[in-house]
Tab-separated table of C-alpha atoms (C1' of nucleotides) in Angstrom:
chain	number	residue	atom	x	y	z
T	148	UNK	CA	34.322	-16.282	-10.647
T	149	UNK	CA	36.375	-14.626	-7.930
T	150	UNK	CA	36.004	-16.045	-4.445
T	151	UNK	CA	33.574	-13.959	-2.504
T	152	UNK	CA	35.287	-12.507	0.546
T	153	UNK	CA	33.844	-13.190	3.972
T	154	UNK	CA	32.965	-9.552	4.361
T	155	UNK	CA	30.752	-8.418	1.535
T	156	UNK	CA	31.760	-4.789	1.771
T	157	UNK	CA	28.794	-3.130	0.144
T	158	UNK	CA	26.038	-5.307	1.514
T	159	UNK	CA	23.758	-2.518	2.672
T	160	UNK	CA	23.847	-0.692	-0.642
T	161	UNK	CA	23.595	-3.928	-2.598
T	162	UNK	CA	20.510	-4.956	-0.662
T	163	UNK	CA	18.867	-1.576	-1.149
T	164	UNK	CA	19.555	-1.513	-4.885
T	165	UNK	CA	18.318	-5.067	-5.342
T	166	UNK	CA	15.262	-4.340	-3.222
T	167	UNK	CA	14.381	-1.303	-5.321
T	168	UNK	CA	14.594	-3.410	-8.446
T	169	UNK	CA	12.416	-6.160	-7.001
T	170	UNK	CA	9.946	-3.535	-5.833
T	171	UNK	CA	9.725	-2.118	-9.339
T	172	UNK	CA	9.447	-5.480	-11.086
T	173	UNK	CA	7.421	-7.557	-8.633
T	174	UNK	CA	5.818	-5.353	-5.990
T	175	UNK	CA	6.124	-5.176	-2.199
T	176	UNK	CA	4.476	-8.507	-1.512
T	177	UNK	CA	7.256	-10.331	-3.325
T	178	UNK	CA	10.024	-8.525	-1.464
T	179	UNK	CA	11.694	-11.002	0.902
T	180	UNK	CA	14.793	-10.508	3.026
T	181	UNK	CA	15.900	-14.085	2.430
T	182	UNK	CA	15.583	-13.654	-1.298
T	183	UNK	CA	17.591	-10.440	-1.193
T	184	UNK	CA	20.291	-12.188	0.823
T	185	UNK	CA	20.399	-15.015	-1.718
T	186	UNK	CA	20.786	-12.586	-4.612
T	187	UNK	CA	23.608	-10.871	-2.750
T	188	UNK	CA	25.265	-14.260	-2.168
T	189	UNK	CA	25.129	-13.923	1.579
T	190	UNK	CA	23.557	-15.897	4.401
T	191	UNK	CA	19.931	-15.216	5.215
T	192	UNK	CA	20.854	-13.694	8.571
T	193	UNK	CA	23.401	-11.251	7.211
T	194	UNK	CA	20.951	-8.440	6.351
T	195	UNK	CA	20.130	-8.285	10.039
T	196	UNK	CA	23.380	-6.327	10.599
T	197	UNK	CA	22.119	-3.532	8.368
T	198	UNK	CA	18.346	-3.634	8.809
T	199	UNK	CA	16.727	-4.522	12.098
T	200	UNK	CA	13.797	-6.121	10.314
T	201	UNK	CA	11.768	-6.056	7.123
T	202	UNK	CA	10.049	-2.823	8.109
T	203	UNK	CA	13.406	-1.125	8.556
T	204	UNK	CA	14.414	-2.111	5.022
T	205	UNK	CA	11.137	-0.752	3.683
T	206	UNK	CA	11.656	2.436	5.678
T	207	UNK	CA	15.126	2.900	4.197
T	208	UNK	CA	13.708	2.376	0.707
T	209	UNK	CA	11.043	4.991	1.365
T	210	UNK	CA	13.617	7.464	2.694
T	211	UNK	CA	15.827	7.008	-0.369
T	212	UNK	CA	12.739	7.362	-2.532
T	213	UNK	CA	11.816	10.736	-1.053
T	214	UNK	CA	15.376	11.962	-1.444
T	215	UNK	CA	15.309	10.983	-5.104
T	216	UNK	CA	11.869	12.491	-5.668
T	217	UNK	CA	13.112	15.749	-4.138
T	218	UNK	CA	16.101	15.676	-6.498
T	219	UNK	CA	13.925	15.036	-9.514
T	220	UNK	CA	11.461	17.774	-8.603
T	221	UNK	CA	14.362	20.215	-8.146
T	222	UNK	CA	15.781	19.257	-11.543
T	223	UNK	CA	12.355	19.538	-13.185
T	224	UNK	CA	11.768	23.037	-11.797
T	225	UNK	CA	15.249	24.089	-12.870
T	226	UNK	CA	14.746	22.697	-16.373
T	227	UNK	CA	11.358	24.389	-16.728
T	228	UNK	CA	12.912	27.850	-16.845
T	229	UNK	CA	11.529	31.074	-15.369
T	230	UNK	CA	7.874	30.816	-16.410
T	231	UNK	CA	5.875	30.147	-13.248
T	232	UNK	CA	3.037	28.011	-14.629
T	233	UNK	CA	5.661	25.906	-16.386
T	234	UNK	CA	7.490	25.421	-13.097
T	235	UNK	CA	4.274	24.452	-11.359
T	236	UNK	CA	3.473	22.013	-14.098
T	237	UNK	CA	6.967	20.533	-14.067
T	238	UNK	CA	6.684	19.808	-10.363
T	239	UNK	CA	3.458	17.944	-10.845
T	240	UNK	CA	4.856	16.134	-13.884
T	241	UNK	CA	7.850	14.940	-11.854
T	242	UNK	CA	5.429	13.346	-9.391
T	243	UNK	CA	3.600	11.662	-12.223
T	244	UNK	CA	6.757	10.354	-13.862
T	245	UNK	CA	8.025	8.972	-10.563
T	246	UNK	CA	4.719	7.221	-9.939
T	247	UNK	CA	4.721	5.797	-13.447
T	248	UNK	CA	8.219	4.361	-13.227
T	249	UNK	CA	8.202	3.347	-9.567
T	250	UNK	CA	4.587	2.788	-8.637
T	251	UNK	CA	5.200	0.401	-5.769
T	252	UNK	CA	7.994	2.542	-4.337
T	253	UNK	CA	5.843	5.668	-4.390
T	254	UNK	CA	3.039	3.792	-2.686
T	255	UNK	CA	5.523	2.608	-0.085
T	256	UNK	CA	6.866	6.132	0.420
T	257	UNK	CA	3.505	7.630	1.229
T	258	UNK	CA	2.346	4.827	3.478
T	259	UNK	CA	5.706	4.990	5.281
T	260	UNK	CA	5.332	8.731	5.703
T	261	UNK	CA	1.966	8.380	7.384
T	262	UNK	CA	2.891	5.181	9.201
T	263	UNK	CA	5.958	6.798	10.692
T	264	UNK	CA	3.918	9.781	11.843
T	265	UNK	CA	1.503	7.526	13.674
T	266	UNK	CA	4.359	5.509	15.204
T	267	UNK	CA	3.892	2.392	13.127
T	268	UNK	CA	7.517	2.115	12.078
T	269	UNK	CA	8.986	2.008	15.576
T	270	UNK	CA	11.739	-0.324	14.398
T	271	UNK	CA	13.302	1.950	11.798
T	272	UNK	CA	14.217	4.955	13.887
T	273	UNK	CA	17.300	5.903	11.904
T	274	UNK	CA	15.402	5.583	8.628
T	275	UNK	CA	12.614	7.646	10.150
T	276	UNK	CA	15.033	10.578	10.450
T	277	UNK	CA	16.211	10.192	6.864
T	278	UNK	CA	12.629	9.927	5.742
T	279	UNK	CA	11.661	13.126	7.520
T	280	UNK	CA	14.687	14.830	5.934
T	281	UNK	CA	13.675	13.876	2.406
T	282	UNK	CA	10.054	14.781	2.994
T	283	UNK	CA	11.124	18.078	4.529
T	284	UNK	CA	13.333	18.951	1.597
T	285	UNK	CA	10.518	18.248	-0.839
T	286	UNK	CA	8.034	20.267	1.218
T	287	UNK	CA	10.380	23.246	1.486
T	288	UNK	CA	11.059	23.244	-2.232
T	289	UNK	CA	7.402	23.227	-3.175
T	290	UNK	CA	6.726	25.820	-0.487
T	291	UNK	CA	9.307	28.137	-2.071
T	292	UNK	CA	7.700	27.631	-5.444
T	293	UNK	CA	4.307	28.592	-4.059
T	294	UNK	CA	5.716	31.771	-2.492
T	295	UNK	CA	7.383	32.592	-5.782
T	296	UNK	CA	4.020	32.387	-7.505
T	297	UNK	CA	2.444	34.625	-4.910
T	298	UNK	CA	5.193	37.233	-5.202
T	299	UNK	CA	4.756	37.463	-8.960
T	300	UNK	CA	1.002	37.627	-8.513
T	301	UNK	CA	0.368	34.393	-10.336
T	302	UNK	CA	-1.068	32.704	-7.271
T	303	UNK	CA	-3.701	34.176	-4.966
T	304	UNK	CA	-2.486	35.600	-1.659
T	305	UNK	CA	-3.113	33.784	1.616
T	306	UNK	CA	-1.307	31.272	3.805
T	307	UNK	CA	1.288	29.690	1.465
T	308	UNK	CA	1.315	26.600	3.649
T	309	UNK	CA	-2.315	25.867	2.885
T	310	UNK	CA	-1.772	26.388	-0.819
T	311	UNK	CA	1.276	24.147	-0.727
T	312	UNK	CA	-0.645	21.362	1.014
T	313	UNK	CA	-3.434	21.567	-1.515
T	314	UNK	CA	-1.047	21.589	-4.443
T	315	UNK	CA	0.884	18.600	-3.165
T	316	UNK	CA	-2.349	16.730	-2.532
T	317	UNK	CA	-3.352	17.380	-6.131
T	318	UNK	CA	0.027	16.273	-7.463
T	319	UNK	CA	-0.157	13.092	-5.420
T	320	UNK	CA	-3.739	12.453	-6.449
T	321	UNK	CA	-2.934	12.835	-10.131
T	322	UNK	CA	0.166	10.677	-9.777
T	323	UNK	CA	-1.902	7.929	-8.210
T	324	UNK	CA	-4.489	8.169	-10.959
T	325	UNK	CA	-2.025	7.973	-13.798
T	326	UNK	CA	-0.279	4.712	-13.068
T	327	UNK	CA	0.096	2.035	-15.733
T	328	UNK	CA	-3.320	0.836	-16.781
T	329	UNK	CA	-5.131	3.349	-14.612
T	330	UNK	CA	-8.255	5.110	-15.840
T	331	UNK	CA	-6.352	8.286	-16.574
T	332	UNK	CA	-3.263	6.651	-18.022
T	333	UNK	CA	-3.456	8.397	-21.353
T	334	UNK	CA	-4.741	11.611	-19.848
T	335	UNK	CA	-1.760	12.689	-17.800
T	336	UNK	CA	-0.999	15.732	-19.938
T	337	UNK	CA	-4.578	16.918	-19.873
T	338	UNK	CA	-4.815	16.507	-16.115
T	339	UNK	CA	-1.590	18.425	-15.607
T	340	UNK	CA	-2.857	21.244	-17.805
T	341	UNK	CA	-6.131	21.351	-15.921
T	342	UNK	CA	-4.436	21.343	-12.544
T	343	UNK	CA	-2.126	24.213	-13.497
T	344	UNK	CA	-4.994	26.149	-15.057
T	345	UNK	CA	-7.023	25.668	-11.888
T	346	UNK	CA	-4.232	27.082	-9.763
T	347	UNK	CA	-3.351	30.013	-11.965
T	348	UNK	CA	-6.755	30.729	-13.428
T	349	UNK	CA	-7.280	34.316	-14.469
T	350	UNK	CA	-3.775	35.251	-13.445
T	351	UNK	CA	-1.614	34.167	-16.343
U	158	UNK	CA	-20.945	-23.020	24.249
U	159	UNK	CA	-23.070	-24.588	21.536
U	160	UNK	CA	-21.403	-27.213	19.404
U	161	UNK	CA	-20.207	-25.625	16.215
U	162	UNK	CA	-21.852	-27.350	13.273
U	163	UNK	CA	-19.669	-28.939	10.621
U	164	UNK	CA	-20.870	-26.394	8.114
U	165	UNK	CA	-20.202	-22.905	9.303
U	166	UNK	CA	-22.963	-21.348	7.280
U	167	UNK	CA	-21.751	-17.770	7.089
U	168	UNK	CA	-18.051	-18.396	6.675
U	169	UNK	CA	-17.511	-16.064	3.747
U	170	UNK	CA	-19.208	-13.108	5.417
U	171	UNK	CA	-17.592	-13.884	8.753
U	172	UNK	CA	-14.136	-13.918	7.184
U	173	UNK	CA	-14.746	-10.641	5.373
U	174	UNK	CA	-16.062	-8.897	8.479
U	175	UNK	CA	-13.199	-10.172	10.617
U	176	UNK	CA	-10.690	-9.221	7.921
U	177	UNK	CA	-12.043	-5.691	7.749
U	178	UNK	CA	-11.648	-5.342	11.496
U	179	UNK	CA	-8.083	-6.673	11.450
U	180	UNK	CA	-7.288	-4.353	8.575
U	181	UNK	CA	-8.549	-1.376	10.565
U	182	UNK	CA	-6.819	-2.330	13.788
U	183	UNK	CA	-3.581	-3.890	12.595
U	184	UNK	CA	-2.968	-3.133	8.931
U	185	UNK	CA	-2.584	-5.322	5.835
U	186	UNK	CA	0.714	-6.871	6.858
U	187	UNK	CA	-0.915	-8.506	9.864
U	188	UNK	CA	-3.792	-9.945	7.867
U	189	UNK	CA	-3.363	-13.725	7.667
U	190	UNK	CA	-5.749	-16.297	6.263
U	191	UNK	CA	-4.803	-18.792	8.974
U	192	UNK	CA	-5.508	-16.239	11.667
U	193	UNK	CA	-8.877	-15.416	10.151
U	194	UNK	CA	-9.720	-19.105	10.002
U	195	UNK	CA	-8.766	-19.487	13.666
U	196	UNK	CA	-10.952	-16.559	14.698
U	197	UNK	CA	-13.830	-18.098	12.775
U	198	UNK	CA	-13.247	-21.428	14.520
U	199	UNK	CA	-12.606	-23.260	11.314
U	200	UNK	CA	-9.687	-25.210	9.838
U	201	UNK	CA	-6.946	-23.240	8.107
U	202	UNK	CA	-7.873	-24.700	4.738
U	203	UNK	CA	-11.558	-23.835	4.945
U	204	UNK	CA	-11.287	-20.259	3.593
U	205	UNK	CA	-9.988	-21.791	0.381
U	206	UNK	CA	-13.598	-22.677	-0.543
U	207	UNK	CA	-14.511	-18.985	-0.583
U	208	UNK	CA	-11.308	-17.232	-1.587
U	209	UNK	CA	-8.857	-18.740	-4.038
U	210	UNK	CA	-5.940	-17.146	-2.260
U	211	UNK	CA	-4.943	-14.194	-0.100
U	212	UNK	CA	-5.121	-11.779	-3.035
U	213	UNK	CA	-8.691	-12.828	-3.726
U	214	UNK	CA	-9.656	-12.016	-0.128
U	215	UNK	CA	-7.989	-8.617	-0.429
U	216	UNK	CA	-9.765	-8.037	-3.723
U	217	UNK	CA	-13.131	-8.833	-2.145
U	218	UNK	CA	-12.352	-6.413	0.693
U	219	UNK	CA	-11.477	-3.702	-1.808
U	220	UNK	CA	-14.671	-4.337	-3.785
U	221	UNK	CA	-16.804	-4.109	-0.640
U	222	UNK	CA	-14.893	-0.962	0.321
U	223	UNK	CA	-15.706	0.792	-2.952
U	224	UNK	CA	-19.352	-0.191	-2.636
U	225	UNK	CA	-19.455	1.315	0.851
U	226	UNK	CA	-17.574	4.451	-0.211
U	227	UNK	CA	-20.074	4.925	-3.032
U	228	UNK	CA	-22.932	4.576	-0.526
U	229	UNK	CA	-21.374	7.060	1.845
U	230	UNK	CA	-20.695	9.588	-0.895
U	231	UNK	CA	-24.300	9.257	-2.081
U	232	UNK	CA	-25.576	9.790	1.465
U	233	UNK	CA	-23.259	12.778	1.964
U	234	UNK	CA	-24.425	14.472	-1.223
U	235	UNK	CA	-28.033	13.835	-0.276
U	236	UNK	CA	-27.532	15.214	3.221
U	237	UNK	CA	-25.770	18.322	1.908
U	238	UNK	CA	-28.935	19.685	0.370
U	239	UNK	CA	-29.305	21.573	-2.910
U	240	UNK	CA	-26.383	24.022	-2.627
U	241	UNK	CA	-23.793	22.929	-5.168
U	242	UNK	CA	-20.564	23.924	-3.398
U	243	UNK	CA	-21.895	22.187	-0.295
U	244	UNK	CA	-22.494	19.038	-2.325
U	245	UNK	CA	-19.011	19.210	-3.777
U	246	UNK	CA	-17.529	19.670	-0.361
U	247	UNK	CA	-19.586	16.840	1.108
U	248	UNK	CA	-18.245	14.458	-1.520
U	249	UNK	CA	-14.684	15.328	-0.694
U	250	UNK	CA	-15.418	15.171	3.029
U	251	UNK	CA	-16.818	11.654	2.631
U	252	UNK	CA	-13.507	10.577	1.094
U	253	UNK	CA	-11.629	12.138	3.984
U	254	UNK	CA	-13.802	10.526	6.620
U	255	UNK	CA	-13.467	7.120	4.990
U	256	UNK	CA	-9.693	7.489	4.847
U	257	UNK	CA	-9.572	8.581	8.467
U	258	UNK	CA	-11.602	5.668	9.763
U	259	UNK	CA	-10.345	2.985	7.385
U	260	UNK	CA	-6.900	4.098	6.258
U	261	UNK	CA	-5.563	0.658	5.410
U	262	UNK	CA	-8.740	-0.346	3.584
U	263	UNK	CA	-8.713	2.803	1.462
U	264	UNK	CA	-5.069	2.209	0.610
U	265	UNK	CA	-5.944	-1.344	-0.342
U	266	UNK	CA	-8.869	-0.180	-2.472
U	267	UNK	CA	-6.800	2.137	-4.599
U	268	UNK	CA	-3.895	-0.235	-5.067
U	269	UNK	CA	-6.368	-2.991	-5.957
U	270	UNK	CA	-8.043	-0.711	-8.473
U	271	UNK	CA	-4.780	-0.019	-10.269
U	272	UNK	CA	-3.439	-3.526	-9.753
U	273	UNK	CA	-6.548	-5.049	-11.286
U	274	UNK	CA	-6.293	-2.731	-14.294
U	275	UNK	CA	-2.739	-3.843	-14.927
U	276	UNK	CA	-3.682	-7.503	-14.476
U	277	UNK	CA	-2.009	-8.013	-11.136
U	278	UNK	CA	-5.009	-9.568	-9.469
U	279	UNK	CA	-5.473	-12.394	-11.952
U	280	UNK	CA	-6.658	-14.690	-9.182
U	281	UNK	CA	-9.672	-12.696	-8.072
U	282	UNK	CA	-11.654	-12.503	-11.249
U	283	UNK	CA	-15.058	-12.503	-9.620
U	284	UNK	CA	-13.971	-9.829	-7.158
U	285	UNK	CA	-12.546	-7.859	-10.056
U	286	UNK	CA	-16.039	-7.525	-11.505
U	287	UNK	CA	-17.478	-6.409	-8.170
U	288	UNK	CA	-14.631	-3.966	-7.802
U	289	UNK	CA	-15.248	-2.448	-11.206
U	290	UNK	CA	-18.942	-2.174	-10.316
U	291	UNK	CA	-18.263	-0.218	-7.126
U	292	UNK	CA	-15.702	1.993	-8.812
U	293	UNK	CA	-18.100	2.594	-11.694
U	294	UNK	CA	-20.944	3.568	-9.394
U	295	UNK	CA	-18.704	6.041	-7.576
U	296	UNK	CA	-17.401	7.503	-10.856
U	297	UNK	CA	-20.883	7.901	-12.289
U	298	UNK	CA	-22.134	9.616	-9.169
U	299	UNK	CA	-19.335	12.152	-9.093
U	300	UNK	CA	-19.693	12.614	-12.846
U	301	UNK	CA	-23.363	13.518	-12.380
U	302	UNK	CA	-22.418	15.987	-9.687
U	303	UNK	CA	-19.915	17.669	-11.999
U	304	UNK	CA	-22.494	17.971	-14.770
U	305	UNK	CA	-24.948	19.416	-12.278
U	306	UNK	CA	-22.395	22.105	-11.408
U	307	UNK	CA	-21.863	22.900	-15.059
U	308	UNK	CA	-25.589	23.155	-15.737
U	309	UNK	CA	-26.066	25.665	-12.953
U	310	UNK	CA	-23.021	27.574	-14.125
U	311	UNK	CA	-21.067	26.949	-10.954
U	312	UNK	CA	-18.390	24.972	-12.743
U	313	UNK	CA	-16.609	26.011	-15.939
U	314	UNK	CA	-17.770	24.371	-19.173
U	315	UNK	CA	-15.637	21.741	-20.901
U	316	UNK	CA	-15.304	17.957	-20.903
U	317	UNK	CA	-17.001	16.890	-17.647
U	318	UNK	CA	-14.915	13.721	-17.663
U	319	UNK	CA	-11.698	15.684	-17.302
U	320	UNK	CA	-13.123	17.791	-14.514
U	321	UNK	CA	-14.364	14.672	-12.768
U	322	UNK	CA	-10.948	13.026	-12.952
U	323	UNK	CA	-9.254	16.108	-11.553
U	324	UNK	CA	-11.786	16.462	-8.767
U	325	UNK	CA	-11.483	12.823	-7.740
U	326	UNK	CA	-7.706	13.089	-7.808
U	327	UNK	CA	-7.928	16.061	-5.466
U	328	UNK	CA	-10.344	14.283	-3.148
U	329	UNK	CA	-8.082	11.256	-3.028
U	330	UNK	CA	-4.983	13.398	-2.514
U	331	UNK	CA	-6.540	15.267	0.376
U	332	UNK	CA	-7.823	12.046	1.905
U	333	UNK	CA	-4.342	10.578	1.781
U	334	UNK	CA	-2.874	13.682	3.392
U	335	UNK	CA	-5.326	13.814	6.241
U	336	UNK	CA	-4.840	10.416	7.818
U	337	UNK	CA	-4.186	10.053	11.542
U	338	UNK	CA	-0.939	11.793	12.420
U	339	UNK	CA	-0.429	13.102	8.923
U	340	UNK	CA	0.920	16.587	8.307
U	341	UNK	CA	-2.494	17.939	7.505
U	342	UNK	CA	-4.386	16.028	10.166
U	343	UNK	CA	-5.843	19.107	11.831
U	344	UNK	CA	-6.266	20.965	8.562
U	345	UNK	CA	-8.870	18.847	6.860
U	346	UNK	CA	-11.571	21.518	7.017
U	347	UNK	CA	-9.291	24.187	5.610
U	348	UNK	CA	-8.163	21.951	2.773
U	349	UNK	CA	-11.733	21.085	1.895
U	350	UNK	CA	-12.666	24.770	1.849
U	351	UNK	CA	-9.698	25.566	-0.356
U	352	UNK	CA	-10.439	22.729	-2.755
U	353	UNK	CA	-14.064	23.769	-3.163
U	354	UNK	CA	-13.072	27.427	-3.545
U	355	UNK	CA	-10.563	26.456	-6.206
U	356	UNK	CA	-13.213	24.605	-8.173
U	357	UNK	CA	-15.960	27.170	-7.878
U	358	UNK	CA	-13.858	30.329	-7.750
U	359	UNK	CA	-15.597	33.414	-9.001
U	360	UNK	CA	-18.770	31.506	-9.684
U	361	UNK	CA	-20.418	31.241	-6.270
B	143	DA	C1'	32.654	-5.268	13.158
B	144	DC	C1'	30.490	-8.439	10.137
B	145	DC	C1'	28.819	-12.843	8.795
B	146	DT	C1'	27.237	-18.096	9.260
B	147	DG	C1'	24.232	-22.098	10.419
B	148	DA	C1'	20.874	-24.185	12.967
B	149	DA	C1'	16.523	-23.519	15.140
B	150	DC	C1'	11.690	-21.727	16.051
B	151	DA	C1'	7.266	-20.249	15.076
B	152	DC	C1'	4.627	-18.805	11.510
B	153	DC	C1'	2.672	-18.468	6.680
B	154	DG	C1'	0.161	-19.599	1.988
B	155	DT	C1'	-1.085	-23.373	-0.725
B	156	DT	C1'	-2.241	-28.149	-2.010
B	157	DC	C1'	-4.759	-32.427	-1.694
B	158	DA	C1'	-6.616	-36.708	-0.228
B	159	DA	C1'	-10.108	-37.803	2.830
B	160	DG	C1'	-14.104	-37.049	5.659
B	161	DT	C1'	-19.482	-35.408	6.492
M	195	DA	C1'	-21.278	-28.598	-1.399
M	196	DC	C1'	-18.315	-27.661	2.392
M	197	DC	C1'	-14.809	-28.697	5.614
M	198	DT	C1'	-10.541	-31.330	7.911
M	199	DG	C1'	-5.700	-32.809	8.665
M	200	DA	C1'	-1.337	-33.706	7.125
M	201	DA	C1'	2.247	-32.125	4.193
M	202	DC	C1'	5.382	-28.869	1.501
M	203	DA	C1'	8.019	-24.978	0.627
M	204	DC	C1'	8.683	-20.671	2.189
M	205	DC	C1'	9.140	-16.679	5.536
M	206	DG	C1'	10.965	-13.385	9.442
M	207	DT	C1'	13.536	-13.516	13.526
M	208	DT	C1'	16.846	-15.092	17.032
M	209	DC	C1'	21.292	-16.530	18.709
M	210	DA	C1'	25.434	-18.995	19.593
M	211	DA	C1'	29.441	-19.468	17.088
M	212	DG	C1'	32.817	-18.379	13.618
M	213	DT	C1'	36.510	-14.882	10.997
DNA sequence: ACCTGAACACCGTTCAAGT
DNA sequence: ACCTGAACACCGTTCAAGT
């Protein structure tokens, strides 16, 4: 109804929010800069001011995704209370929930993480920093959790970094397995139980 | 030099082989049907005879990928000899090697697997059958391995299906972590050791 | 500083027509 | 049965020009 001003004002955020929605509802393939611009009521060249190219937009989405995943893992650990196995399980469950609700975004996050490490995302340098920040925060948090388990004797001793890597690989693997329609869709709870039992076996 | 005949003769296989190479060297984004047709010396509409659309080509690539992964896992288990932990480790190592050498293809395989389950690849129905066949062969093989471990008492008793799912999730998670430039790139061996130790702990 | 409009080279997909 | 050539609607990207 109101005349749209020449300057949009929140274009960057609008584009990101719209992109995340499209990602969730239609997948990466269907994500087009021109389409996003249309939905924002702006010319097709306008996004260029905020994202150097399509890859940069995807990189920014991945960075925001990691930041949110880190938040959700933190909240899940907090909500799980003091019991260590419960905290471990909650971390893994947060991964699974994220993957269930934002499958395409999670896929994008992990390909962006590896792509940026191997220099594939040269265009999105700023986003690459944000991405590393989110990833780092997540890594640190899980690392602290692992050390906590070692201190209370509920995890075996040894390099906590190695244990953290293995645990995160398991969480990611389960999350990838348990996406809508996947072979383990209905088995998420069982897998989480098994994973936690495997890690804390004979130490509960 | 020789005049190209009107009928190519091996167009389908040529396209698949060329596509796999492009995938390895340039990633999915760069994979274009028109480009493939050009490299095969054929008109841009010719691939249409063999692949309904781009998704169908990707589906066929994923199906072939699973068939090859199943072969390589079978060969790895065979080559590992009779020792069970060695066989377990060899399976996981085959995943890692595949992911290292064909990162984009492996990514494609696992998104195709989930996408096909949720009906995203409606176009590639034929490929969907091939894909399920490759996936099934791989699942069965790993399932047999798990049962073998249970029979010799080197794996805990319980539903072998659950253990298989967890093990494959771990293998996939490690493979995703250990791609070129990834955070665990130099730590593949350690992760594999840890994963096997976790599974066979106190039972060696 | 932020956005527009036209332009360029490229795509996937379709379809009548050729061999 | 398999392939061609023209055509259509769509992209990402660039750039002079506008506010």
